[in-house]
Amino acid sequence: MLSTLSLTDMKKLFLPVLCCVFLVACQPSERPIVPETTTLNDHHKVEVDLNALCEQLSHEMQQVDQQRTLFVLQQINQNLKVCLPLMSTAEQLQLLDHSTQMYEKFLFVQRTPTQQAAFEQYVNAVTTHPTLQQQHFEQMNLRDQYLVKHQGQSYVEVVTLNDGRVEYRRSPQYLARIFAPYLPEAERAFIQALADQNTQPLFDHQMIKVEPLVLAERALFWESYLKHYPQSRYKTDARYLYHSYSQLLFIGTNSDKVSHNYRGTNSIDAQHLVAIEYLSQQTKSKLGQKALQFLSLIQKDSDLSTISLEQEYQSTVQFIEDELNLVQVNFKHKDCFADAICS
């Protein structure tokens, strides 16, 4: 049987134990302390990796050809979104040029006449019979089979050109969404406006698909653009667009004429007349002044009838162009109606 311990004895017994416990609790933790420089090093590593990514981007874009898959385009376009905000305008525009060349090479398909016919019949759905459509598909070039299956992805579209041929194109919205947000105001405004205007083709089998009122609004827009951004890198193209829409509005094309003799309002296509009358109310616009002058000219039967009777249609057109100071545009010289930039 244990004897009763005195208070003094108990203190002597437990004091060493308490000291041991206290010493153990006060020992430093064995968990290593991570120095702050580790975070800085990680940040520096990210910066280095990002620089390497952006420096390689131009080279990677130039390596794309018709053998690559859409995954490559997706990856490059994702990298562009990361790198473009970090670049100078000159570097951005250089990559913009590379992107155009990249898509041109990516979408190039060398076809035989049979493959071209099968491609156009398949895309235009000449027949809705599933068996015939499958036959057209099987007759197509293998690259066409791949691209047709994936059209709509990575800004790849199929369109019918003015002469009726079917081809691929890069969507006009590509530059508007990938590049334009990071460019200076004038270039951004040009690309975004042209992308919207070219979403739908302007011509179809030599016929104007856009309503005359839209032609008038676009002509007014490009007149205003030139006034607001006289130093724009795209001012020459903007001027070409202004002259193009002006010509389409007052003259039309050889296959889609505004008038055959320009004698009186009844000789003018009804929708074009409405658009020109609308323009004539825009008194602060030079284009509006041309519209007023046009309406005055077509009422002067003596001036125009003499020319129309003695000379052919082209002479009358020349007279109108001279009087209105219109610039004749060759639509085959430059293409500003397929993308968000001119080519």
Coordinates of C-alpha atoms in Angstrom, one line a residue:
M1 CA 0.0 0.0 0.0
L2 CA 1.3 3.4 -1.1
S3 CA 2.0 5.8 1.7
T4 CA 0.5 9.3 1.6
L5 CA 2.9 11.9 -0.1
S6 CA 3.3 15.3 1.3
L7 CA 2.9 18.4 -0.8
T8 CA 6.6 19.0 -0.8
D9 CA 7.2 15.5 -2.0
M10 CA 4.7 15.8 -4.9
K11 CA 6.3 19.1 -6.1
K12 CA 9.7 17.3 -6.1
L13 CA 8.2 14.5 -8.2
F14 CA 6.2 16.4 -10.9
L15 CA 8.6 19.4 -11.4
P16 CA 11.0 17.5 -13.6
V17 CA 8.2 16.1 -15.6
L18 CA 6.6 19.5 -16.3
C19 CA 10.0 20.9 -17.4
C20 CA 10.3 18.1 -19.9
V21 CA 6.9 18.7 -21.3
F22 CA 7.6 22.5 -21.6
L23 CA 10.9 21.9 -23.3
V24 CA 9.3 19.6 -25.9
A25 CA 6.5 22.1 -26.6
C26 CA 9.0 24.8 -27.1
Q27 CA 11.1 22.9 -29.7
P28 CA 10.9 24.6 -33.2
S29 CA 8.7 22.9 -35.8
E30 CA 10.5 20.5 -38.3
R31 CA 8.3 21.8 -41.2
P32 CA 10.7 23.8 -43.6
I33 CA 10.0 27.5 -44.0
V34 CA 9.6 28.4 -47.7
P35 CA 11.4 31.6 -48.5
E36 CA 9.5 34.3 -50.3
T37 CA 12.0 34.2 -53.2
T38 CA 10.3 31.0 -54.4
T39 CA 7.1 33.0 -55.3
L40 CA 9.3 35.5 -57.2
N41 CA 11.1 32.7 -59.0
D42 CA 7.8 31.2 -60.1
H43 CA 6.6 34.6 -61.4
H44 CA 9.9 35.0 -63.3
K45 CA 9.5 31.5 -64.8
V46 CA 6.0 32.4 -66.0
E47 CA 7.3 35.6 -67.6
V48 CA 10.1 33.7 -69.3
D49 CA 7.7 31.0 -70.6
L50 CA 5.3 33.6 -71.9
N51 CA 8.1 35.4 -73.7
A52 CA 9.2 32.2 -75.3
L53 CA 5.6 31.4 -76.3
C54 CA 5.1 34.8 -78.0
E55 CA 8.5 34.8 -79.7
Q56 CA 7.7 31.4 -81.3
L57 CA 4.2 32.4 -82.4
S58 CA 5.2 34.0 -85.7
H59 CA 7.3 30.9 -86.6
E60 CA 4.5 28.5 -85.7
M61 CA 2.0 30.5 -87.9
Q62 CA 4.3 30.3 -90.9
Q63 CA 4.6 26.5 -90.5
V64 CA 0.8 25.9 -90.9
D65 CA -0.2 24.4 -94.3
Q66 CA -2.9 22.3 -95.9
Q67 CA -1.8 19.2 -94.0
R68 CA -2.5 20.5 -90.6
T69 CA -5.6 20.1 -88.5
L70 CA -8.0 22.6 -87.0
F71 CA -6.6 21.9 -83.6
V72 CA -3.4 23.7 -84.6
L73 CA -5.4 26.8 -85.6
Q74 CA -7.3 26.7 -82.3
Q75 CA -4.1 26.6 -80.4
I76 CA -2.5 29.4 -82.3
N77 CA -5.5 31.6 -82.0
Q78 CA -5.6 30.9 -78.3
N79 CA -2.0 32.0 -78.0
L80 CA -2.7 35.1 -80.1
K81 CA -5.2 36.2 -77.5
V82 CA -2.5 35.9 -74.8
C83 CA 0.3 37.6 -76.7
L84 CA -1.3 40.4 -78.7
P85 CA -2.0 42.6 -75.7
L86 CA 1.7 42.5 -74.8
M87 CA 2.9 43.5 -78.3
S88 CA 3.5 46.8 -80.1
T89 CA 1.2 47.8 -82.9
A90 CA 3.9 47.0 -85.5
E91 CA 4.2 43.5 -84.1
Q92 CA 0.5 43.0 -84.0
L93 CA 0.1 44.0 -87.6
Q94 CA 2.9 41.7 -88.6
L95 CA 1.1 38.8 -87.0
L96 CA -2.1 39.9 -88.7
D97 CA -0.4 39.5 -92.0
H98 CA 0.9 36.1 -90.9
S99 CA -2.6 35.0 -89.9
T100 CA -3.9 35.8 -93.4
Q101 CA -1.2 33.8 -95.0
M102 CA -1.7 31.0 -92.5
Y103 CA -5.4 30.7 -93.4
E104 CA -4.7 30.9 -97.1
K105 CA -2.3 28.0 -96.9
F106 CA -4.5 26.0 -94.5
L107 CA -7.6 26.3 -96.8
F108 CA -5.8 25.6 -100.0
V109 CA -7.2 22.5 -101.8
Q110 CA -5.9 21.2 -105.1
R111 CA -8.8 19.5 -106.9
T112 CA -9.4 17.7 -110.1
P113 CA -12.4 18.9 -112.2
T114 CA -14.4 15.9 -110.9
Q115 CA -13.6 16.7 -107.3
Q116 CA -14.5 20.4 -107.8
A117 CA -17.9 19.4 -109.2
A118 CA -18.5 17.0 -106.4
F119 CA -17.5 19.7 -103.9
E120 CA -19.9 22.3 -105.3
Q121 CA -22.8 19.8 -105.7
Y122 CA -22.3 18.7 -102.1
V123 CA -22.1 22.2 -100.6
N124 CA -24.9 23.6 -102.7
A125 CA -27.1 20.6 -101.9
V126 CA -28.1 20.2 -105.6
T127 CA -29.8 17.0 -104.5
T128 CA -31.3 16.3 -101.1
H129 CA -31.2 12.5 -101.7
P130 CA -28.9 11.1 -99.0
T131 CA -27.4 8.4 -101.3
L132 CA -26.4 11.0 -103.9
Q133 CA -25.1 13.3 -101.3
Q134 CA -22.9 10.5 -99.9
Q135 CA -21.7 9.8 -103.5
H136 CA -20.7 13.5 -103.9
F137 CA -18.9 13.4 -100.5
E138 CA -16.9 10.3 -101.4
Q139 CA -15.9 11.9 -104.7
M140 CA -14.5 14.9 -103.0
N141 CA -10.8 15.5 -102.2
L142 CA -9.9 14.1 -98.8
R143 CA -9.0 17.5 -97.6
D144 CA -12.5 18.8 -98.6
Q145 CA -14.1 15.9 -96.7
Y146 CA -12.2 17.0 -93.6
L147 CA -12.9 20.7 -93.9
V148 CA -16.6 20.3 -94.8
K149 CA -17.1 18.2 -91.7
H150 CA -15.6 20.9 -89.6
Q151 CA -16.8 24.1 -91.3
G152 CA -17.9 26.7 -88.8
Q153 CA -15.0 25.8 -86.5
S154 CA -11.9 28.0 -86.1
Y155 CA -13.5 30.7 -88.3
V156 CA -13.6 28.4 -91.4
E157 CA -16.5 29.1 -93.7
V158 CA -17.8 27.9 -97.1
V159 CA -19.1 30.6 -99.4
T160 CA -20.3 31.0 -103.0
L161 CA -18.1 33.4 -105.0
N162 CA -19.4 36.0 -107.4
D163 CA -18.8 33.7 -110.4
G164 CA -20.7 30.9 -108.7
R165 CA -17.7 28.9 -107.6
V166 CA -17.7 27.5 -104.1
E167 CA -14.7 28.0 -101.9
Y168 CA -13.5 28.3 -98.3
R169 CA -12.7 31.5 -96.6
R170 CA -11.7 32.8 -93.2
S171 CA -14.7 34.4 -91.5
P172 CA -14.5 38.2 -91.5
Q173 CA -15.2 38.1 -87.8
Y174 CA -11.8 36.4 -87.2
L175 CA -9.8 39.7 -87.3
A176 CA -12.6 41.6 -85.6
R177 CA -12.5 39.3 -82.6
I178 CA -8.9 38.1 -82.4
F179 CA -6.9 41.2 -83.5
A180 CA -9.1 44.4 -83.5
P181 CA -9.6 44.7 -79.8
Y182 CA -5.8 45.4 -79.3
L183 CA -5.2 47.7 -82.3
P184 CA -5.4 51.5 -82.3
E185 CA -8.8 53.1 -82.7
A186 CA -8.7 53.9 -86.4
E187 CA -7.6 50.4 -87.4
R188 CA -10.0 48.8 -84.9
A189 CA -12.9 50.7 -86.3
F190 CA -12.0 49.8 -89.9
I191 CA -11.7 46.1 -89.2
Q192 CA -14.8 45.8 -87.1
A193 CA -16.9 47.7 -89.6
L194 CA -15.7 45.8 -92.7
A195 CA -16.2 42.5 -90.8
D196 CA -19.8 43.3 -90.2
Q197 CA -20.4 44.5 -93.8
N198 CA -18.8 41.4 -95.3
T199 CA -20.6 38.9 -93.2
Q200 CA -22.8 38.3 -96.2
P201 CA -21.4 38.3 -99.8
L202 CA -21.9 41.6 -101.7
F203 CA -22.3 39.9 -105.1
D204 CA -23.9 36.7 -106.4
H205 CA -23.4 35.8 -110.1
Q206 CA -22.6 39.4 -110.9
M207 CA -25.7 40.7 -109.2
I208 CA -25.8 43.0 -106.2
K209 CA -27.2 41.2 -103.2
V210 CA -27.3 44.2 -100.8
E211 CA -30.3 46.5 -100.8
P212 CA -29.6 50.1 -102.2
L213 CA -30.4 51.7 -98.9
V214 CA -27.6 49.6 -97.3
L215 CA -25.3 50.6 -100.1
A216 CA -26.1 54.3 -99.3
E217 CA -25.4 53.8 -95.6
R218 CA -22.1 52.1 -96.2
A219 CA -21.0 54.8 -98.6
L220 CA -21.9 57.4 -95.9
F221 CA -20.0 55.4 -93.3
W222 CA -16.7 55.3 -95.3
E223 CA -17.0 59.0 -96.1
S224 CA -17.3 59.6 -92.4
Y225 CA -14.5 57.2 -91.6
L226 CA -12.1 59.1 -93.9
K227 CA -13.1 62.4 -92.2
H228 CA -12.5 61.1 -88.7
Y229 CA -9.4 59.0 -89.3
P230 CA -7.4 60.8 -92.0
Q231 CA -4.1 59.1 -90.8
S232 CA -5.5 55.6 -90.7
R233 CA -3.3 52.8 -92.0
Y234 CA -6.3 51.7 -94.0
K235 CA -7.3 55.1 -95.4
T236 CA -6.5 54.0 -99.0
D237 CA -8.8 50.9 -98.6
A238 CA -11.5 53.1 -97.0
R239 CA -11.3 55.4 -99.9
Y240 CA -11.7 52.5 -102.3
L241 CA -14.7 51.3 -100.4
Y242 CA -16.3 54.8 -100.5
H243 CA -15.8 54.9 -104.3
S244 CA -17.1 51.3 -104.7
Y245 CA -20.3 51.8 -102.8
S246 CA -20.9 55.2 -104.6
Q247 CA -20.5 53.5 -108.0
L248 CA -22.8 50.7 -107.0
L249 CA -25.4 53.2 -105.8
F250 CA -25.5 55.5 -108.8
I251 CA -24.3 53.2 -111.6
G252 CA -24.5 49.6 -110.5
T253 CA -22.7 46.9 -112.5
N254 CA -22.8 45.8 -116.1
S255 CA -25.1 42.9 -115.0
D256 CA -27.1 45.0 -112.5
K257 CA -27.7 48.5 -113.9
V258 CA -29.3 51.3 -112.0
S259 CA -30.7 52.7 -115.2
H260 CA -30.5 52.1 -119.0
N261 CA -30.7 55.7 -120.0
Y262 CA -30.9 58.0 -117.0
R263 CA -33.8 60.0 -118.4
G264 CA -36.2 61.0 -115.6
T265 CA -36.9 59.3 -112.3
N266 CA -38.9 56.6 -113.9
S267 CA -35.8 55.3 -115.6
I268 CA -34.1 54.7 -112.3
D269 CA -34.5 51.4 -110.4
A270 CA -37.1 52.1 -107.8
Q271 CA -35.1 50.9 -104.8
H272 CA -32.0 52.8 -105.9
L273 CA -34.1 56.0 -106.4
V274 CA -35.4 55.7 -102.8
A275 CA -31.8 55.3 -101.5
I276 CA -30.6 58.3 -103.6
E277 CA -33.5 60.5 -102.4
Y278 CA -32.6 59.5 -98.8
L279 CA -29.0 60.5 -99.5
S280 CA -30.1 63.8 -100.9
Q281 CA -31.4 64.8 -97.5
Q282 CA -27.9 64.4 -96.0
T283 CA -27.0 68.0 -96.7
K284 CA -23.7 68.0 -94.7
S285 CA -22.4 65.0 -96.7
K286 CA -20.5 65.3 -100.0
L287 CA -22.3 62.1 -101.0
G288 CA -25.6 63.8 -100.2
Q289 CA -24.6 66.7 -102.5
K290 CA -23.8 64.2 -105.3
A291 CA -27.3 62.7 -104.8
L292 CA -28.9 66.1 -105.2
Q293 CA -26.9 66.7 -108.3
F294 CA -27.9 63.3 -109.7
L295 CA -31.6 63.9 -109.2
S296 CA -31.1 67.2 -111.0
L297 CA -29.2 65.6 -113.9
I298 CA -31.7 62.9 -114.7
Q299 CA -34.4 65.6 -115.1
K300 CA -32.5 67.4 -117.8
D301 CA -33.7 65.3 -120.7
S302 CA -32.1 67.6 -123.3
D303 CA -28.6 67.0 -121.9
L304 CA -28.8 63.3 -121.3
S305 CA -31.1 62.3 -124.2
T306 CA -28.8 63.8 -126.8
I307 CA -25.9 61.8 -125.4
S308 CA -27.9 58.7 -125.0
L309 CA -29.3 58.7 -128.5
E310 CA -26.0 59.5 -130.2
Q311 CA -23.8 57.2 -128.1
E312 CA -24.1 54.0 -126.3
Y313 CA -24.9 53.3 -122.7
Q314 CA -21.2 53.6 -121.6
S315 CA -21.1 57.2 -122.9
T316 CA -24.1 58.1 -120.7
V317 CA -22.4 56.4 -117.7
Q318 CA -19.3 58.4 -118.4
F319 CA -21.3 61.6 -118.5
I320 CA -22.9 60.8 -115.1
E321 CA -19.5 59.9 -113.6
D322 CA -17.9 63.1 -114.8
E323 CA -20.7 65.3 -113.6
L324 CA -20.8 63.7 -110.1
N325 CA -17.0 63.3 -110.0
L326 CA -17.3 59.6 -109.4
V327 CA -14.2 57.4 -109.4
Q328 CA -14.7 54.3 -111.6
V329 CA -13.8 51.2 -109.7
N330 CA -12.4 48.0 -111.0
F331 CA -13.7 45.3 -108.7
K332 CA -11.2 42.8 -109.9
H333 CA -8.3 45.0 -109.0
K334 CA -8.8 44.8 -105.2
D335 CA -11.1 42.6 -103.1
C336 CA -12.5 44.4 -100.1
F337 CA -15.7 42.3 -99.9
A338 CA -14.6 39.0 -98.5
D339 CA -12.7 39.6 -95.3
A340 CA -12.2 42.3 -92.6
I341 CA -9.3 43.7 -94.6
C342 CA -8.7 44.2 -98.3
S343 CA -6.5 42.0 -100.4

